[in-house]
mmCIF file of C-alpha atoms and ligand atoms in Angstrom:
data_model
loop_
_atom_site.group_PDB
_atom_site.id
_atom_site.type_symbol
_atom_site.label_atom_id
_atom_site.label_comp_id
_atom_site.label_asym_id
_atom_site.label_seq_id
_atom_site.Cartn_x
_atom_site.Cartn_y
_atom_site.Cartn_z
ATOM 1 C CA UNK A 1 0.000 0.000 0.000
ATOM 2 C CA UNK A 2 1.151 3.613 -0.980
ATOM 3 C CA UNK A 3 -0.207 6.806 0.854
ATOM 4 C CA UNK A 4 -1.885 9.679 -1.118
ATOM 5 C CA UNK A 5 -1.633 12.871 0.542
ATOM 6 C CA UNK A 6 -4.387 15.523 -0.828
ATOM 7 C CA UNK A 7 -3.996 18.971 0.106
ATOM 8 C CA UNK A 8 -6.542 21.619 -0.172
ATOM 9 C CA UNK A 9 -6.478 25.383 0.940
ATOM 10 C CA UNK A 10 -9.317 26.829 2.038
ATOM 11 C CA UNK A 11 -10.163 30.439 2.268
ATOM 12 C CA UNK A 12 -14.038 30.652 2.759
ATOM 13 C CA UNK A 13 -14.928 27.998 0.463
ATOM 14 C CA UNK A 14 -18.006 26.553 2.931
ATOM 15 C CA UNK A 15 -19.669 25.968 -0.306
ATOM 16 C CA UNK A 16 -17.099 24.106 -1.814
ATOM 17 C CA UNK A 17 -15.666 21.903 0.302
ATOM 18 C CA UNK A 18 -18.427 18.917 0.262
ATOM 19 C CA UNK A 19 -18.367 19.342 -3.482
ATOM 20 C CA UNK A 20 -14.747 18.549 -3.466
ATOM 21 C CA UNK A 21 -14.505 15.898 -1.510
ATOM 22 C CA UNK A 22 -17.797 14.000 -3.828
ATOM 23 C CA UNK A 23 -15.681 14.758 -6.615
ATOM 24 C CA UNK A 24 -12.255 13.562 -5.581
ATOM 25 C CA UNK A 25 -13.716 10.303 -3.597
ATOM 26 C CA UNK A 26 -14.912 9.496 -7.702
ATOM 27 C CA UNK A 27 -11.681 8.236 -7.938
ATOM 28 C CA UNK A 28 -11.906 5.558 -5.245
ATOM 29 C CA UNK A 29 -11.935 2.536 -7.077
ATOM 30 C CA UNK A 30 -9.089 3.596 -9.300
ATOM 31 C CA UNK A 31 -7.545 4.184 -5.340
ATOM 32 C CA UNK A 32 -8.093 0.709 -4.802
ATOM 33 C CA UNK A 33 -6.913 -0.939 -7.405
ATOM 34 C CA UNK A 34 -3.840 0.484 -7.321
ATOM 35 C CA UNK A 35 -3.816 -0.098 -3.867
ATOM 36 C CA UNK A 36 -3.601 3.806 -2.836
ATOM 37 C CA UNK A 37 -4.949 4.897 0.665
ATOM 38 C CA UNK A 38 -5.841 8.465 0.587
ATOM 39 C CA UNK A 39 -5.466 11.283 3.329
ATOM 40 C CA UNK A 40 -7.278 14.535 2.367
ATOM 41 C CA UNK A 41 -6.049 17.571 4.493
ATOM 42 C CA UNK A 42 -8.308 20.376 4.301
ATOM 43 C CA UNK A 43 -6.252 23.453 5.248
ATOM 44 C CA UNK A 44 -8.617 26.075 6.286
ATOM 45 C CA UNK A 45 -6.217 29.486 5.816
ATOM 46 C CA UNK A 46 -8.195 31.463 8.572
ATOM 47 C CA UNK A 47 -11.859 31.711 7.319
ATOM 48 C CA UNK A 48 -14.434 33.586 8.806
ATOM 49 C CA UNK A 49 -17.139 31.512 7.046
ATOM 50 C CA UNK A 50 -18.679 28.049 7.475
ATOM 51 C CA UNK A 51 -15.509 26.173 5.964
ATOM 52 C CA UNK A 52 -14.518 24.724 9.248
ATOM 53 C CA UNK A 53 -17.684 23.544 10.246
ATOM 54 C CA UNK A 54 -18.179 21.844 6.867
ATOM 55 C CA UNK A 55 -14.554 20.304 6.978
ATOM 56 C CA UNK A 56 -15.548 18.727 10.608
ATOM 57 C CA UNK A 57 -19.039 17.358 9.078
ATOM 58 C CA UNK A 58 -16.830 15.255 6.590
ATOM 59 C CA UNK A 59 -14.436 14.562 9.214
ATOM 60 C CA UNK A 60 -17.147 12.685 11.531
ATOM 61 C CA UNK A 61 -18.091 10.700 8.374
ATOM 62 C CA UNK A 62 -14.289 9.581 6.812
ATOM 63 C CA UNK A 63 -11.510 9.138 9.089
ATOM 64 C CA UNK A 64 -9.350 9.637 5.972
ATOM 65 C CA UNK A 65 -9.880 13.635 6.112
ATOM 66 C CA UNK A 66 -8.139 16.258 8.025
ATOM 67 C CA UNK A 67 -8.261 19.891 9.209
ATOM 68 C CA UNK A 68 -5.555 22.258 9.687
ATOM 69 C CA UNK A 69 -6.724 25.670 10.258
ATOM 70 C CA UNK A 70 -4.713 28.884 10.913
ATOM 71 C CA UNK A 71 -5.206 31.588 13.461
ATOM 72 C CA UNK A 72 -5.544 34.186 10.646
ATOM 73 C CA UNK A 73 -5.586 34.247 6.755
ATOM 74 C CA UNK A 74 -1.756 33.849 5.810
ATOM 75 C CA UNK A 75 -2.548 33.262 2.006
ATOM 76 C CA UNK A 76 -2.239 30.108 0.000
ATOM 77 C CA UNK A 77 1.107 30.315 -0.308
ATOM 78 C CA UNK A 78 1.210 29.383 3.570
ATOM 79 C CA UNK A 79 -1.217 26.905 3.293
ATOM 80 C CA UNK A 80 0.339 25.162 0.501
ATOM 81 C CA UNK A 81 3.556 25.082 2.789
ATOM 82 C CA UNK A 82 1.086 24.143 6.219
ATOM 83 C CA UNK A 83 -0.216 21.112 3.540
ATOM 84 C CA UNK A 84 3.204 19.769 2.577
ATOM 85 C CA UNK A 85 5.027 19.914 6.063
ATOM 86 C CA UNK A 86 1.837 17.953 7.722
ATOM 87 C CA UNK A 87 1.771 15.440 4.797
ATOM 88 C CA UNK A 88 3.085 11.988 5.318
ATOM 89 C CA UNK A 89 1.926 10.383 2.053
ATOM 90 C CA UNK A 90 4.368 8.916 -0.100
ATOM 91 C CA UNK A 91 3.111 10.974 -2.657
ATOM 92 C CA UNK A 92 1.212 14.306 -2.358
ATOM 93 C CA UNK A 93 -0.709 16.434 -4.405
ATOM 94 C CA UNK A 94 -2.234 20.003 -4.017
ATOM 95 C CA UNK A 95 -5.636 21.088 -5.481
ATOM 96 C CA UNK A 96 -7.756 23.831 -5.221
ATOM 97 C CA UNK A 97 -11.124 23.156 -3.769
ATOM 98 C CA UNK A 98 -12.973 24.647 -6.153
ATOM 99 C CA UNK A 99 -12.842 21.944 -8.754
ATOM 100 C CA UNK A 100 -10.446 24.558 -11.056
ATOM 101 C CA UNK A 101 -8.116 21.328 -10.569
ATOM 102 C CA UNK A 102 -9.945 18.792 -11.898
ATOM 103 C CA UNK A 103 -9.484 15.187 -9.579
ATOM 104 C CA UNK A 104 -10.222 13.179 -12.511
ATOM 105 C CA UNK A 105 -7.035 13.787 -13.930
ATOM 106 C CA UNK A 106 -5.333 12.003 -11.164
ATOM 107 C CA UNK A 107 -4.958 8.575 -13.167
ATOM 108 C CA UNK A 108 -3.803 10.242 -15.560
ATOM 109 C CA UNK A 109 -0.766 11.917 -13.393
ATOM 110 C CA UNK A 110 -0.166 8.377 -11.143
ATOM 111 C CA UNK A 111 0.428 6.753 -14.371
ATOM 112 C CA UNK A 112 3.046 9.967 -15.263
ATOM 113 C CA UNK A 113 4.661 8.889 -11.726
ATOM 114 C CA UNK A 114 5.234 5.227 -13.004
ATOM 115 C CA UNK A 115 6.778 6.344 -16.225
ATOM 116 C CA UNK A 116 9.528 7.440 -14.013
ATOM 117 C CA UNK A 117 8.575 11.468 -13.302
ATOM 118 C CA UNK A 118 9.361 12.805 -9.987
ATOM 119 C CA UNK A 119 6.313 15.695 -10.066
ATOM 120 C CA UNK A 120 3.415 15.233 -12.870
ATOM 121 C CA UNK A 121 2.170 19.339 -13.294
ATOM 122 C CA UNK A 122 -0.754 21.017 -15.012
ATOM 123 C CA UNK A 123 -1.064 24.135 -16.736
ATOM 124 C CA UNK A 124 -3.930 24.910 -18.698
ATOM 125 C CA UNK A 125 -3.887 26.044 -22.225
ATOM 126 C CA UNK A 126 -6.230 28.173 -22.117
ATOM 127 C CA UNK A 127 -7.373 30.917 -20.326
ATOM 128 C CA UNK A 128 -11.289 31.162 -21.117
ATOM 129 C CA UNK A 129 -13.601 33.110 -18.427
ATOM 130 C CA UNK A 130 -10.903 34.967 -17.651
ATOM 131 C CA UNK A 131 -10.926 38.676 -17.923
ATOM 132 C CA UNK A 132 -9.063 39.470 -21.116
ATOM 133 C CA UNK A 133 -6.807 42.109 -19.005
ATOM 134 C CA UNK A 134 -5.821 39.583 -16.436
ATOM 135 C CA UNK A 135 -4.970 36.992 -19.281
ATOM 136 C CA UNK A 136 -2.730 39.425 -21.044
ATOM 137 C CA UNK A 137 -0.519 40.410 -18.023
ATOM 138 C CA UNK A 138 0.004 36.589 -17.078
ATOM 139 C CA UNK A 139 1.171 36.320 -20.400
ATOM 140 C CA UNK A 140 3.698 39.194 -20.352
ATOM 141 C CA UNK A 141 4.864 38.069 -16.210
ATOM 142 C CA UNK A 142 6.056 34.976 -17.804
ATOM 143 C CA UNK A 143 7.329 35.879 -20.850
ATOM 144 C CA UNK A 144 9.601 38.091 -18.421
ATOM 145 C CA UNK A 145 10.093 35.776 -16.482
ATOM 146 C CA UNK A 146 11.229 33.731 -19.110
ATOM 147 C CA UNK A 147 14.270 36.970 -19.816
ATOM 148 C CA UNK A 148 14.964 37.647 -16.160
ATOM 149 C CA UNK A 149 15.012 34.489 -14.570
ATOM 150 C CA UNK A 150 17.134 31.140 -14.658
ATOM 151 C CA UNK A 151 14.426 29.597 -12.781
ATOM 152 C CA UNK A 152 11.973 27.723 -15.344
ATOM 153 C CA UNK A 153 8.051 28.877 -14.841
ATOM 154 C CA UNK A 154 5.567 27.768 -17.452
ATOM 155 C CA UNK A 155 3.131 29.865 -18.219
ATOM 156 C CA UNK A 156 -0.559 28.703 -17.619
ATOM 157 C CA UNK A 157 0.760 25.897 -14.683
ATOM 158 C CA UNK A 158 -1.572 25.561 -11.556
ATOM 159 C CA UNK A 159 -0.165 24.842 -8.577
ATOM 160 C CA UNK A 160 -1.762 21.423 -8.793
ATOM 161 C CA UNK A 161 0.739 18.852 -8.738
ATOM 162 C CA UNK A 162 1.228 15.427 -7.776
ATOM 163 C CA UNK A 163 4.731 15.069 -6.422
ATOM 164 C CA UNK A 164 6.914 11.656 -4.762
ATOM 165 C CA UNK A 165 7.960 12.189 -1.528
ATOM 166 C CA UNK A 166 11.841 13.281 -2.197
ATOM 167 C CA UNK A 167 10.632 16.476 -4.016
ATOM 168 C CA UNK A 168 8.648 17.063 -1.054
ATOM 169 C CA UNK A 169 11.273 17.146 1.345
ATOM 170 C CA UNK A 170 13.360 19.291 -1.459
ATOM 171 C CA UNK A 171 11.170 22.213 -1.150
ATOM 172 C CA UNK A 172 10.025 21.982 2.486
ATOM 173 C CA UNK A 173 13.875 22.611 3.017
ATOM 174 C CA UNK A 174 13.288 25.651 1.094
ATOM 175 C CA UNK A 175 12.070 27.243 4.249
ATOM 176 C CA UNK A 176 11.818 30.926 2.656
ATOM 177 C CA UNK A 177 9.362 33.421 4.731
ATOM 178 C CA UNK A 178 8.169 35.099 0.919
ATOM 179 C CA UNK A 179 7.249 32.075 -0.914
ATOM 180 C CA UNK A 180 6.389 31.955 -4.621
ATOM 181 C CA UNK A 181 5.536 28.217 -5.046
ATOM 182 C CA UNK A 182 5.323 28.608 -9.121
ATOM 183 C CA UNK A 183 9.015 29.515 -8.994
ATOM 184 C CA UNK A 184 9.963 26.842 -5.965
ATOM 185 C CA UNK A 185 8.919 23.733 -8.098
ATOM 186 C CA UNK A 186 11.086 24.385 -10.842
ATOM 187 C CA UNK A 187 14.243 25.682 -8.429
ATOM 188 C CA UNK A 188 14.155 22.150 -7.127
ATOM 189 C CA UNK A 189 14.525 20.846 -10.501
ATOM 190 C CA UNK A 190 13.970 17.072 -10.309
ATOM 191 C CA UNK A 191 11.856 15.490 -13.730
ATOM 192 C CA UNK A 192 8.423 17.257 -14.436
ATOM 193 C CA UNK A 193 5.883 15.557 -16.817
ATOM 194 C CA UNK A 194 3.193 18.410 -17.743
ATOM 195 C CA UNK A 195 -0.043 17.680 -18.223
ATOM 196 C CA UNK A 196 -2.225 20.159 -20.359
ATOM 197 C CA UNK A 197 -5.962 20.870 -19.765
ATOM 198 C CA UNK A 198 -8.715 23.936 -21.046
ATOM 199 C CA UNK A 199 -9.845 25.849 -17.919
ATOM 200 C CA UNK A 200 -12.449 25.015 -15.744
ATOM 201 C CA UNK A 201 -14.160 27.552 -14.266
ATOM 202 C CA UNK A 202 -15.072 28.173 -10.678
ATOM 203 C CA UNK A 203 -17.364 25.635 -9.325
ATOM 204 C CA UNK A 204 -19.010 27.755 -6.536
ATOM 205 C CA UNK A 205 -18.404 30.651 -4.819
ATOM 206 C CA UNK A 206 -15.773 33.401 -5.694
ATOM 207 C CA UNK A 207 -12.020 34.107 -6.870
ATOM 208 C CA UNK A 208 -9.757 35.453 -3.775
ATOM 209 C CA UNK A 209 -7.350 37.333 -6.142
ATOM 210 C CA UNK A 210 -8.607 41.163 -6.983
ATOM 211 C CA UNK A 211 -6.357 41.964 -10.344
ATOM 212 C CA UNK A 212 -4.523 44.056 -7.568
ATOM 213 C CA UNK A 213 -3.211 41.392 -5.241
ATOM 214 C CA UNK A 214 -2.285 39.066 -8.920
ATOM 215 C CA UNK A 215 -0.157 42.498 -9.622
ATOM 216 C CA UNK A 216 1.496 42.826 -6.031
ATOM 217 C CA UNK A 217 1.854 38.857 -5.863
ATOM 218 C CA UNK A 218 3.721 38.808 -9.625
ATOM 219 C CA UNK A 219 6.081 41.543 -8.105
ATOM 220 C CA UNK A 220 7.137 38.848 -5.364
ATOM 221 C CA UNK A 221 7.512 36.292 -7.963
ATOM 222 C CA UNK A 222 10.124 38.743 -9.779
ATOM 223 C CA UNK A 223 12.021 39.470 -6.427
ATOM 224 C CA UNK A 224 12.101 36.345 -5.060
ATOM 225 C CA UNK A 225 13.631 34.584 -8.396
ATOM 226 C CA UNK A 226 15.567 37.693 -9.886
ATOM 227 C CA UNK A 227 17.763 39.750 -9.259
ATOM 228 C CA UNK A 228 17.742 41.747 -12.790
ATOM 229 C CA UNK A 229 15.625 44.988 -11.681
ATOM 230 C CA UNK A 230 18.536 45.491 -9.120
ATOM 231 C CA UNK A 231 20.561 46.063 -12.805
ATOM 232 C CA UNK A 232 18.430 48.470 -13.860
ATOM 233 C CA UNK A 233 19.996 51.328 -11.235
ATOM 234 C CA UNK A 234 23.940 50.040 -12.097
ATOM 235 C CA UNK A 235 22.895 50.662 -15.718
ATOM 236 C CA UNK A 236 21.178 53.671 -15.241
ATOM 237 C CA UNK A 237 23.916 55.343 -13.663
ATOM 238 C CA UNK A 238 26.299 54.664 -16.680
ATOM 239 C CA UNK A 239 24.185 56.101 -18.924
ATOM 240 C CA UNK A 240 23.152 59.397 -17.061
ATOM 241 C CA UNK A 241 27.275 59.801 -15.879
ATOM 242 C CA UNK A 242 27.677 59.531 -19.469
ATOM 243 C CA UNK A 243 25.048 62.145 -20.623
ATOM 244 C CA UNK A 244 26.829 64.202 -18.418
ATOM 245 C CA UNK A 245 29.967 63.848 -19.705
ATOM 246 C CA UNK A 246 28.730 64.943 -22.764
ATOM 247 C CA UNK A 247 26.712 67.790 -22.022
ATOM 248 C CA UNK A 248 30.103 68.509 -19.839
ATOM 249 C CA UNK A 249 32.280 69.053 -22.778
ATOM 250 C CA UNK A 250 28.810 70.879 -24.868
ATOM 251 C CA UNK A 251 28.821 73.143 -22.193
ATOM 252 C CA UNK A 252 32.832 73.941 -22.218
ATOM 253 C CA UNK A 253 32.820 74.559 -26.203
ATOM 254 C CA UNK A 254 30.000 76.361 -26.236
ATOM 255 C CA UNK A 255 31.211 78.519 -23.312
ATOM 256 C CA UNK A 256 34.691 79.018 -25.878
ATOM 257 C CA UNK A 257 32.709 79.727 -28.833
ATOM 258 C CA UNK A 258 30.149 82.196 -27.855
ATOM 259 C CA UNK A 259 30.870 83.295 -24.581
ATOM 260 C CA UNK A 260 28.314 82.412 -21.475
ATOM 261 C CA UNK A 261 25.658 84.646 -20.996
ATOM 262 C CA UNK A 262 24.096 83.336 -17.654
ATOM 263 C CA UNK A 263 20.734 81.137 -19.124
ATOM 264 C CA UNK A 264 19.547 77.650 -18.826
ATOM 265 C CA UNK A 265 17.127 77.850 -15.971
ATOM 266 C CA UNK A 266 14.481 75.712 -16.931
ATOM 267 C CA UNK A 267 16.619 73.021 -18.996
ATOM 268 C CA UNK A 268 18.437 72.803 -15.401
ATOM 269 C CA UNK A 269 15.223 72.395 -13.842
ATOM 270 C CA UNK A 270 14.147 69.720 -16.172
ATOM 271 C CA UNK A 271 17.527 67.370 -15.585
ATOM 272 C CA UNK A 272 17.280 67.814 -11.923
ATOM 273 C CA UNK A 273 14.117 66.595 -11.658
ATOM 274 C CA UNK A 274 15.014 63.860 -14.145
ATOM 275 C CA UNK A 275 17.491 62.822 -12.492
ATOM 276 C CA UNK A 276 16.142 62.798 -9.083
ATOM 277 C CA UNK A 277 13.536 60.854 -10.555
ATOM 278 C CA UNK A 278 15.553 58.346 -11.472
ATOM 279 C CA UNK A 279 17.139 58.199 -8.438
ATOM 280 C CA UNK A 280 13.995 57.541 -6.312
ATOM 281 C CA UNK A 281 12.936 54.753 -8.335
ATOM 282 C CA UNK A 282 16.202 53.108 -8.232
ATOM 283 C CA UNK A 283 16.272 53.582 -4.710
ATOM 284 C CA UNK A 284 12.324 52.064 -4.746
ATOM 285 C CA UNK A 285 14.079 49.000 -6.220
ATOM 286 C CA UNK A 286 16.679 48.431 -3.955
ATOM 287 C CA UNK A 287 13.987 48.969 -0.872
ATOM 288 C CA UNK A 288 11.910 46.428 -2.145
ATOM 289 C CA UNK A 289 14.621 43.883 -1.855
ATOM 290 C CA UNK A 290 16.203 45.436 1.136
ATOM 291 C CA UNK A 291 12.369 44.920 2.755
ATOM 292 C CA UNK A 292 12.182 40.986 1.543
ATOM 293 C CA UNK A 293 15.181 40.799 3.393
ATOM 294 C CA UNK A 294 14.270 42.127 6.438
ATOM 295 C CA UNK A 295 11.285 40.175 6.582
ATOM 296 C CA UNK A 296 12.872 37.172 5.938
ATOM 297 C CA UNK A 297 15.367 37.774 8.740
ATOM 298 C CA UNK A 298 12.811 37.969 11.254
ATOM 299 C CA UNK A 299 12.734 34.382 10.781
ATOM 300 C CA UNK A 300 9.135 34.846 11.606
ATOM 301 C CA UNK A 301 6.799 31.270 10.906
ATOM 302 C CA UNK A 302 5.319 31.258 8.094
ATOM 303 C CA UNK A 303 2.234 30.106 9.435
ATOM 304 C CA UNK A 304 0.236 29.486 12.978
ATOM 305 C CA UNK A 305 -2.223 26.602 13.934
ATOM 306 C CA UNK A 306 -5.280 27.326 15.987
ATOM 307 C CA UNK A 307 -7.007 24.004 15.391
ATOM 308 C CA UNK A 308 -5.393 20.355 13.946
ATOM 309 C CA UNK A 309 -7.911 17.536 13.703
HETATM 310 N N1 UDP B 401 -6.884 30.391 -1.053
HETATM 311 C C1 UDP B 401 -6.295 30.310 0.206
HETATM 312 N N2 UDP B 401 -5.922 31.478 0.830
HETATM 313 C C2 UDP B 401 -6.091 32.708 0.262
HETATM 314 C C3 UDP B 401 -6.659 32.765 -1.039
HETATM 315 C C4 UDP B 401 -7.038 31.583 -1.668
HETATM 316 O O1 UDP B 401 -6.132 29.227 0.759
HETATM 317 O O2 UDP B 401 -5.740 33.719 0.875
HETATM 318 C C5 UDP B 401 -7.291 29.128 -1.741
HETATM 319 C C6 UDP B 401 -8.729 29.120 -2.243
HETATM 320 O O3 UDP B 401 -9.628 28.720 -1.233
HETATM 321 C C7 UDP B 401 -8.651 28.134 -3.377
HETATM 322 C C8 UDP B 401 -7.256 28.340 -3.930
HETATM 323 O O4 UDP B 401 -6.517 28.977 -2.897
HETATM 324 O O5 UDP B 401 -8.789 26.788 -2.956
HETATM 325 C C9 UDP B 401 -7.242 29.166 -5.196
HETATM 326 O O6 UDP B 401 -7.915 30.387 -4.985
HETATM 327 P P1 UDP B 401 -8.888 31.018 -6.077
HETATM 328 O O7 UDP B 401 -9.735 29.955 -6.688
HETATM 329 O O8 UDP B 401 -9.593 32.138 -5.428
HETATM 330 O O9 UDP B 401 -7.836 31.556 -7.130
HETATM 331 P P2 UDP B 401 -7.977 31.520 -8.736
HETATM 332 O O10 UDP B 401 -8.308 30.102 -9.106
HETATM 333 O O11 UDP B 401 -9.073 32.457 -9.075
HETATM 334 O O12 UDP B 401 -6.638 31.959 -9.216
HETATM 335 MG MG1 MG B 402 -9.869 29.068 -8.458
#
């Protein structure tokens, strides 16, 4: 017998999480067969909703589900990481509860696992129901991505995943405070097979990412796995030391030539505020790593348990 380990974050998904649990016990005779018990860990990422409840309803039925559930919302990024460290399958998979992962595409990825893969992964080809603007800057964050980084993310992949229990243990040893899973599966490397699906939407319920928190959350996916934009001030400062070099030796000639009547005010004005500009941004760049840092030397957890069942 091999042990499945199924984790789900929750983030008021009351409505959800019965669905998901009908859906993914479809599967059970294919469990059977090949001789797979199954542990489902619900991890409830601090909802103020019924999720909890509804988790503990299953729980009284099936022995095989669990609930971890956080003193506050810490994201999914925590939860994925709460998942993986309580785990103890032999393989483990995350999903999202509402059915955007499909479960029946499980068979599909154990049979990935026996060809010899280490992690079978998902990404979807397309990106239907989404809103068009959303689609198009998912598109460009990997395509920079793709420039910037030497890490390998594919665009379109889900975090669901079913991985063997040695790339587990690779990336819970990646015990970083700002986490950016997409970016942690391919540091660890190890052999991905990628399985390709259309979207699904939403089953019930609503998205938890405003196009806002997508934006801020791509930024942390470029600082955690690049270090390029820190380039962008050492490069900037050639170029403007090199415009004023030039406009150094304008000035000089000019001064030769015609003589100097005192002028220039507002072409001043312009480069100092250019410059100065420039300056703050750069500055704005270095701060946002300098801020990762600090945060991540706090060594604070990444997240708390109120209630394990
Ligand atoms: N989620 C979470 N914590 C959060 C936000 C989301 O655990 O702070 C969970 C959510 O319950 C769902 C999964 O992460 O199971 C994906 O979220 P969602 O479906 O809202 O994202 P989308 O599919 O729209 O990108
Ligand atoms: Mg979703």
């Amino acid at each position: 017998m091999s042990l499945l380990s199924v984790i789900v974050p929750c983030y008021n998904e009351e409505d959800s999480v019965a669905l998901f649990y009908q859906e993914l016990m479809k599967n059970d005779s294919f469990f059977r067969q090949n001789e797979i018990e199954v542990e489902l860990l619900y991890i409830d990422d601090g909802s103020g909703d019924g999720t909890v409840t509804e988790v503990k309803k299953l729980i009284a039925e099936d022995e095989r589900v669990h609930l971890v559930s956080f003193s506050r919302n810490f994201g999914k990024e925590a939860a994925m990481f709460a998942g993986l460290e309580k785990a103890r399958g032999d393989y483990v998979v995350i999903m999202d509860v509402d059915l955007q992962d499909p479960p029946s595409l499980l068979p599909e990825m154990f049979a990935g696992i026996k060809e010899g893969y280490d992690s079978v992964a998902t990404r979807r080809v397309s990106r239907k129901g989404e809103p068009p603007i959303r689609s198009f800057f998912a598109r460009r964050f990997y395509r920079l991505m793709k420039k910037i980084s030497k890490t390998e993310m594919m665009d379109g992949a889900r975090d669901y995943r079913l991985m063997t229990r040695q790339m587990v243990d690779a990336i819970l040893s990646m015990r970083e405070y700002n986490r950016f899973t997409k970016g942690i599966f391919g540091w660890v490397g190890f052999r991905t097979k990628w399985l390709e699906y259309e979207n699904v939407e939403r089953a019930r319920g609503e998205t938890k990412w405003s196009f806002w928190k997508l934006l801020m959350y791509s930024f942390d996916g470029i600082i955690a796995f690049s270090t390029a934009p820190l380039m962008i001030s050492s490069v900037m400062g050639v170029v403007m030391c090199l415009v004023a070099f030039l406009m150094i030796i304008f000035i000089i000639v000019r001064k030769l030539i015609f003589g100097d009547p005192v002028s220039g005010w507002p072409s001043m004005v312009c480069i100092i505020l250019l410059t100065s500009g420039i300056n703050f941004f750069c500055t704005g760049i270095v701060g946002q790593y300098l801020a990762r840092t600090y945060l991540e030397v706090k060594n604070r957890p990444i997240y708390l348990v109120k209630e394990e069942i």
